[in-house]
Coordinates of N, CA and C in Angstrom, one line a residue:
M28 N 0.9 -1.2 0.0 CA 0.0 0.0 0.0 C 0.9 1.2 0.0
G29 N 0.6 2.1 -0.9 CA 1.4 3.4 -1.0 C 1.1 4.3 0.2
L30 N 2.0 5.3 0.3 CA 1.8 6.3 1.4 C 0.5 7.1 1.3
G31 N 0.1 7.4 0.1 CA -1.1 8.1 -0.1 C -2.3 7.3 0.3
A32 N -2.3 6.0 -0.1 CA -3.4 5.1 0.3 C -3.5 4.9 1.8
L33 N -2.3 4.8 2.4 CA -2.3 4.7 3.9 C -2.8 5.9 4.6
S34 N -2.4 7.1 4.1 CA -2.9 8.3 4.6 C -4.4 8.4 4.5
L35 N -5.0 8.0 3.4 CA -6.4 8.0 3.2 C -7.1 7.1 4.1
V36 N -6.6 5.9 4.4 CA -7.1 4.9 5.3 C -7.1 5.5 6.7
L37 N -6.0 6.1 7.1 CA -5.9 6.7 8.4 C -6.9 7.9 8.6
L38 N -7.0 8.7 7.6 CA -7.9 9.8 7.6 C -9.4 9.3 7.7
A39 N -9.7 8.3 6.9 CA -11.1 7.8 6.9 C -11.4 7.2 8.3
S40 N -10.4 6.5 8.9 CA -10.7 5.9 10.2 C -10.8 6.9 11.3
A41 N -10.1 8.0 11.2 CA -10.2 9.1 12.1 C -11.5 9.8 12.0
C42 N -12.1 9.9 10.8 CA -13.4 10.5 10.6 C -14.5 9.7 11.0
S43 N -14.3 8.3 11.2 CA -15.4 7.5 11.6 C -15.7 7.6 13.0
E44 N -14.8 8.2 13.8 CA -15.2 8.4 15.3 C -16.2 9.5 15.3
P45 N -17.3 9.3 16.0 CA -18.3 10.4 16.1 C -17.8 11.5 16.9
A46 N -18.0 12.7 16.5 CA -17.6 13.9 17.2 C -18.5 14.1 18.4
E47 N -17.9 14.7 19.4 CA -18.7 15.1 20.6 C -19.4 16.4 20.4
E48 N -20.7 16.4 20.2 CA -21.4 17.6 19.8 C -22.2 18.1 21.0
Y49 N -22.1 17.5 22.2 CA -22.9 17.8 23.4 C -22.0 18.5 24.4
E50 N -22.6 19.1 25.4 CA -21.8 19.7 26.5 C -21.7 18.6 27.5
V51 N -20.5 18.3 28.0 CA -20.3 17.2 29.0 C -20.9 17.7 30.3
P52 N -21.7 16.8 30.9 CA -22.3 17.1 32.2 C -21.3 17.5 33.3
Q53 N -21.8 18.4 34.2 CA -21.0 18.8 35.3 C -21.4 18.1 36.6
A54 N -22.4 17.2 36.5 CA -23.0 16.5 37.6 C -23.6 15.2 37.1
L55 N -23.7 14.2 38.0 CA -24.4 13.0 37.7 C -25.6 12.9 38.6
C56 N -26.8 13.2 38.1 CA -28.0 13.2 38.8 C -27.9 13.9 40.2
G57 N -27.4 15.1 40.1 CA -27.3 16.0 41.3 C -26.0 15.9 42.0
V58 N -25.1 14.9 41.7 CA -23.8 14.8 42.4 C -22.8 15.5 41.5
E59 N -22.2 16.6 41.9 CA -21.3 17.3 41.1 C -20.0 16.6 40.8
V60 N -19.7 16.4 39.6 CA -18.4 15.8 39.1 C -17.9 16.7 37.9
P61 N -16.7 17.1 38.0 CA -16.2 18.0 36.9 C -16.3 17.4 35.5
G62 N -16.7 18.2 34.6 CA -16.8 17.7 33.2 C -15.5 17.1 32.7
D63 N -14.3 17.6 33.1 CA -13.1 17.1 32.6 C -12.8 15.7 33.1
V64 N -13.4 15.3 34.2 CA -13.3 14.0 34.8 C -14.2 13.0 34.0
L65 N -15.4 13.5 33.6 CA -16.3 12.6 32.9 C -16.0 12.5 31.5
D66 N -15.5 13.5 30.9 CA -15.2 13.5 29.4 C -14.5 12.3 28.9
P67 N -13.4 11.8 29.5 CA -12.7 10.6 29.0 C -13.6 9.3 29.0
L68 N -14.7 9.3 29.8 CA -15.5 8.2 29.9 C -16.7 8.2 29.0
L69 N -17.0 9.3 28.3 CA -18.1 9.4 27.5 C -17.7 9.4 26.0
P70 N -18.5 8.7 25.2 CA -18.2 8.6 23.7 C -18.7 9.9 23.0
G71 N -18.3 10.0 21.8 CA -18.7 11.1 20.9 C -20.2 10.9 20.6
G72 N -20.9 11.9 20.2 CA -22.3 11.8 19.8 C -22.9 13.1 19.8
G73 N -24.2 13.1 19.5 CA -25.0 14.4 19.3 C -25.6 14.9 20.5
K74 N -26.2 14.1 21.4 CA -26.9 14.6 22.6 C -26.6 13.7 23.8
V75 N -26.7 14.3 25.0 CA -26.5 13.6 26.2 C -27.7 13.8 27.1
S76 N -28.1 12.8 27.8 CA -29.2 12.9 28.7 C -29.0 12.0 29.9
E77 N -29.7 12.3 31.0 CA -29.6 11.4 32.2 C -30.9 11.2 32.8
R78 N -31.0 10.1 33.5 CA -32.2 9.7 34.3 C -31.7 9.0 35.5
S79 N -32.6 9.1 36.6 CA -32.2 8.5 37.8 C -33.4 7.6 38.2
K80 N -33.0 6.6 39.1 CA -34.0 5.6 39.6 C -33.5 5.2 41.0
T81 N -34.5 5.2 41.9 CA -34.2 4.8 43.3 C -35.2 3.7 43.6
A82 N -34.6 2.5 44.0 CA -35.4 1.4 44.4 C -34.6 0.4 45.3
S83 N -35.2 -0.2 46.2 CA -34.5 -1.2 47.0 C -33.2 -0.8 47.6
G84 N -33.1 0.4 48.1 CA -31.8 0.8 48.8 C -30.7 1.2 47.8
V85 N -31.1 1.5 46.6 CA -30.1 1.8 45.6 C -30.5 3.0 44.8
K86 N -29.7 4.0 44.7 CA -30.0 5.2 43.8 C -29.1 5.1 42.6
R87 N -29.7 5.0 41.4 CA -28.9 4.8 40.2 C -29.1 6.1 39.3
C88 N -28.0 6.3 38.5 CA -28.0 7.4 37.6 C -27.5 6.8 36.3
Y89 N -28.2 7.1 35.2 CA -27.8 6.6 33.9 C -27.6 7.8 33.0
V90 N -26.4 7.9 32.4 CA -26.0 9.0 31.4 C -26.0 8.3 30.1
S91 N -26.8 8.8 29.2 CA -26.9 8.3 27.8 C -26.4 9.3 26.8
V92 N -25.7 8.8 25.8 CA -25.3 9.5 24.6 C -26.0 9.0 23.4
D93 N -26.8 9.8 22.8 CA -27.6 9.4 21.6 C -28.5 8.2 22.0
D94 N -29.1 8.3 23.2 CA -30.0 7.3 23.7 C -29.4 5.9 24.0
K95 N -28.1 5.8 24.1 CA -27.4 4.6 24.5 C -26.7 4.9 25.8
V96 N -27.0 4.0 26.8 CA -26.3 4.2 28.1 C -24.8 4.2 28.0
A97 N -24.1 5.3 28.3 CA -22.7 5.4 28.2 C -22.0 5.3 29.5
L98 N -22.7 5.6 30.6 CA -22.1 5.6 32.0 C -23.3 5.5 33.0
S99 N -23.0 4.7 34.0 CA -24.0 4.5 35.0 C -23.3 4.6 36.4
T100 N -24.1 5.1 37.4 CA -23.5 5.2 38.7 C -24.5 4.6 39.7
S101 N -24.1 4.4 40.9 CA -25.0 4.0 42.0 C -24.5 4.5 43.3
I102 N -25.4 4.6 44.2 CA -25.1 4.9 45.6 C -26.0 3.9 46.4
E103 N -25.3 3.1 47.2 CA -26.1 2.1 47.9 C -25.5 1.7 49.2
W104 N -26.3 1.1 50.1 CA -25.9 0.6 51.4 C -25.5 -0.8 51.3
Y105 N -24.4 -1.1 52.0 CA -23.9 -2.5 52.2 C -23.6 -2.7 53.6
E106 N -23.5 -3.9 54.1 CA -23.1 -4.2 55.4 C -21.8 -3.5 55.7
A107 N -21.7 -3.0 57.0 CA -20.5 -2.2 57.4 C -19.2 -3.1 57.1
D108 N -18.2 -2.4 56.7 CA -16.8 -3.0 56.5 C -16.8 -4.0 55.3
T109 N -17.7 -3.9 54.4 CA -17.6 -4.8 53.2 C -16.5 -4.3 52.4
P110 N -15.6 -5.1 52.0 CA -14.4 -4.7 51.2 C -14.9 -4.1 49.9
V111 N -14.3 -3.0 49.5 CA -14.7 -2.3 48.3 C -14.6 -3.2 47.0
A112 N -13.6 -4.1 47.0 CA -13.5 -5.0 45.9 C -14.7 -5.9 45.7
E113 N -15.3 -6.2 46.9 CA -16.5 -7.1 46.9 C -17.7 -6.3 46.3
I114 N -17.8 -5.0 46.6 CA -18.8 -4.2 46.1 C -18.7 -4.1 44.6
A115 N -17.5 -3.9 44.1 CA -17.2 -3.8 42.7 C -17.6 -5.1 42.0
E116 N -17.2 -6.2 42.6 CA -17.5 -7.5 42.0 C -19.0 -7.8 41.9
K117 N -19.8 -7.4 42.9 CA -21.2 -7.6 42.9 C -21.9 -6.7 42.0
T118 N -21.4 -5.4 41.8 CA -22.2 -4.5 41.1 C -21.7 -4.2 39.7
I119 N -20.4 -4.3 39.4 CA -19.9 -4.0 38.1 C -19.2 -5.2 37.4
G120 N -19.3 -6.4 38.1 CA -18.6 -7.5 37.5 C -17.1 -7.4 37.4
A121 N -16.5 -7.0 38.6 CA -15.1 -6.8 38.6 C -14.3 -8.1 38.3
D122 N -13.1 -7.9 37.8 CA -12.3 -9.1 37.5 C -11.2 -9.2 38.6
P123 N -10.6 -10.3 38.7 CA -9.5 -10.5 39.7 C -8.3 -9.5 39.5
G124 N -8.2 -9.0 38.2 CA -7.1 -8.1 37.9 C -7.4 -6.6 38.3
D125 N -8.6 -6.3 38.7 CA -9.0 -5.0 39.1 C -8.1 -4.5 40.2
R126 N -7.9 -3.2 40.2 CA -7.0 -2.6 41.2 C -7.7 -2.1 42.4
V127 N -7.1 -2.1 43.6 CA -7.6 -1.5 44.8 C -6.6 -0.5 45.3
T128 N -7.0 0.7 45.7 CA -6.1 1.7 46.1 C -5.5 1.2 47.5
G129 N -4.3 1.8 47.8 CA -3.6 1.5 49.0 C -4.4 1.6 50.3
D130 N -5.3 2.6 50.3 CA -6.2 2.8 51.5 C -7.4 2.0 51.5
K131 N -7.5 1.1 50.4 CA -8.6 0.2 50.2 C -10.0 0.8 50.2
R132 N -10.0 2.1 49.8 CA -11.3 2.9 49.7 C -11.9 2.8 48.3
Y133 N -11.0 2.5 47.2 CA -11.5 2.4 45.9 C -11.0 1.1 45.2
S134 N -11.9 0.6 44.3 CA -11.6 -0.5 43.4 C -11.9 0.0 42.0
Y135 N -11.0 -0.3 41.0 CA -11.3 0.2 39.7 C -10.6 -0.6 38.6
S136 N -11.1 -0.4 37.4 CA -10.6 -1.0 36.2 C -11.0 -0.1 35.0
G137 N -10.8 -0.6 33.8 CA -11.3 0.2 32.6 C -12.8 0.1 32.4
K138 N -13.4 -0.8 33.1 CA -14.9 -1.0 33.0 C -15.7 -0.2 34.0
G139 N -15.1 0.0 35.2 CA -15.8 0.7 36.2 C -15.0 0.6 37.6
G140 N -15.7 1.1 38.6 CA -15.1 1.1 39.9 C -16.1 1.3 41.0
A141 N -15.6 1.2 42.3 CA -16.5 1.3 43.4 C -15.7 2.1 44.5
G142 N -16.4 2.8 45.3 CA -15.8 3.6 46.4 C -16.6 3.6 47.6
L143 N -15.9 3.9 48.8 CA -16.6 4.0 50.1 C -16.8 5.5 50.4
I144 N -18.1 5.9 50.6 CA -18.4 7.2 50.9 C -18.0 7.5 52.4
R145 N -17.4 8.6 52.7 CA -17.1 9.0 54.1 C -18.1 10.1 54.5
C146 N -19.1 9.8 55.2 CA -20.0 10.8 55.7 C -19.4 11.5 56.9
E147 N -19.3 12.8 56.9 CA -18.6 13.6 58.0 C -19.5 13.5 59.3
D148 N -20.8 13.7 59.1 CA -21.6 13.7 60.3 C -22.5 12.5 60.3
S149 N -22.1 11.5 61.1 CA -22.8 10.2 61.1 C -24.2 10.3 61.7
S150 N -24.5 11.5 62.4 CA -25.8 11.6 63.0 C -26.9 11.8 61.9
T151 N -26.4 12.2 60.7 CA -27.4 12.4 59.6 C -27.7 11.1 58.9
I152 N -27.0 10.0 59.1 CA -27.2 8.8 58.4 C -28.4 8.1 59.0
D153 N -29.2 7.5 58.1 CA -30.4 6.8 58.5 C -30.2 5.8 59.6
K154 N -30.8 6.0 60.7 CA -30.6 5.1 61.8 C -31.1 3.7 61.6
D155 N -31.9 3.4 60.6 CA -32.4 2.1 60.4 C -31.4 1.3 59.6
V156 N -30.4 1.9 59.1 CA -29.4 1.2 58.3 C -28.1 1.0 59.1
D157 N -27.7 -0.3 59.2 CA -26.4 -0.6 59.9 C -25.5 -1.0 58.8
G158 N -24.8 0.0 58.3 CA -23.8 -0.4 57.2 C -23.1 0.8 56.7
D159 N -22.5 0.7 55.6 CA -21.7 1.8 54.9 C -22.3 2.1 53.6
L160 N -22.1 3.3 53.1 CA -22.6 3.8 51.9 C -21.5 3.7 50.8
Y161 N -21.8 3.1 49.7 CA -20.8 2.9 48.6 C -21.3 3.5 47.3
T162 N -20.4 3.8 46.5 CA -20.7 4.3 45.1 C -20.1 3.3 44.1
T163 N -20.7 3.3 42.9 CA -20.1 2.6 41.8 C -20.2 3.5 40.5
V164 N -19.3 3.3 39.6 CA -19.3 4.0 38.3 C -19.0 2.9 37.3
R165 N -19.8 2.8 36.3 CA -19.7 1.8 35.3 C -19.7 2.4 33.9
V166 N -18.6 2.1 33.1 CA -18.6 2.5 31.7 C -19.5 1.6 30.9
G167 N -20.4 2.3 30.1 CA -21.5 1.6 29.4 C -21.1 0.7 28.3
G168 N -22.0 -0.3 28.0 CA -21.8 -1.2 26.9 C -20.5 -2.0 26.9
D169 N -20.0 -2.2 25.7 CA -18.7 -3.0 25.6 C -17.5 -2.1 25.7
D170 N -17.8 -0.8 25.9 CA -16.7 0.2 25.9 C -15.8 0.0 27.2
S171 N -14.6 0.5 27.1 CA -13.7 0.5 28.2 C -12.9 1.8 28.2
A172 N -12.4 2.2 29.3 CA -11.7 3.4 29.4 C -10.4 3.2 30.1
E173 N -9.5 4.2 30.1 CA -8.3 4.0 30.9 C -8.6 3.9 32.3
P174 N -8.0 2.9 33.0 CA -8.3 2.7 34.4 C -8.0 4.0 35.3
A175 N -7.0 4.7 34.9 CA -6.7 6.0 35.7 C -7.9 7.0 35.6
A176 N -8.5 7.0 34.4 CA -9.7 7.9 34.2 C -10.9 7.4 35.0
V177 N -11.0 6.1 35.1 CA -12.1 5.6 35.9 C -11.9 5.9 37.4
L178 N -10.6 5.7 37.8 CA -10.3 6.0 39.2 C -10.6 7.5 39.5
K179 N -10.2 8.4 38.7 CA -10.6 9.8 38.9 C -12.0 10.0 39.0
A180 N -12.8 9.4 38.2 CA -14.3 9.5 38.2 C -14.9 9.0 39.5
I181 N -14.4 7.8 39.9 CA -15.0 7.2 41.1 C -14.6 8.0 42.3
E182 N -13.4 8.5 42.3 CA -13.0 9.4 43.5 C -13.8 10.7 43.5
A183 N -14.0 11.3 42.4 CA -14.7 12.6 42.4 C -16.2 12.3 42.7
Y184 N -16.8 11.3 42.2 CA -18.2 11.0 42.5 C -18.4 10.6 44.0
T185 N -17.5 9.8 44.5 CA -17.5 9.4 45.9 C -17.3 10.6 46.9
D186 N -16.4 11.4 46.5 CA -16.1 12.6 47.4 C -17.2 13.6 47.4
A187 N -17.9 13.7 46.2 CA -18.9 14.7 46.1 C -20.3 14.3 46.6
A188 N -20.5 13.0 46.8 CA -21.8 12.5 47.2 C -22.3 13.1 48.6
P189 N -21.4 13.2 49.6 CA -21.9 13.8 50.8 C -22.4 15.2 50.7
A190 N -21.7 16.0 49.9 CA -22.1 17.4 49.6 C -23.5 17.5 48.9
A191 N -23.8 16.4 48.1 CA -25.1 16.4 47.4 C -26.2 15.9 48.3
G192 N -25.9 15.7 49.6 CA -26.9 15.2 50.5 C -27.1 13.7 50.5
E193 N -26.3 13.0 49.9 CA -26.5 11.5 49.9 C -26.3 10.9 51.2
C194 N -25.6 11.5 52.2 CA -25.5 10.9 53.5 C -26.8 11.0 54.3
E195 N -27.7 11.9 53.9 CA -28.9 12.2 54.6 C -30.1 11.4 54.1
V196 N -29.9 10.8 52.9 CA -31.1 10.2 52.3 C -31.3 8.8 52.8
D197 N -32.6 8.4 52.8 CA -33.0 7.1 53.1 C -33.3 6.4 51.8
L198 N -32.3 5.7 51.3 CA -32.5 5.0 50.0 C -33.5 3.9 50.2

């Protein structure tokens, strides 16, 4: 293949990636997360939308690009001191190769992650619940992202959840 043909193939493949025509969200269903943290996890497309759902002790948020779920999150209660890797395994199908941070607060891979929320004022936590509040972030569909980008997203989402009032809610 000549240099001109190779250039044409490379140009055509670069053009096949859909451009990002939407404004990257600055929050996930009310939990503030900087757009520059979310941007690497979202595909190109024309429009972005979100919807939330709360049921059975779980608050979920779905971010769709062109009507296809591109990113989903959850906030949910689990038994106190449940290892974050176990939360990731149960909720996002973590693999044995997934990473856990040194403080054991986050588990992550290119497909998603989980984090332990630290509620500053434990008096606001629902007294009927004996457990800890965890978050998850999952990259949609068959897509995968850089694990470091997923870690940034799960850290930002987990850290912002208390400020969004998630420590006070009765899921």
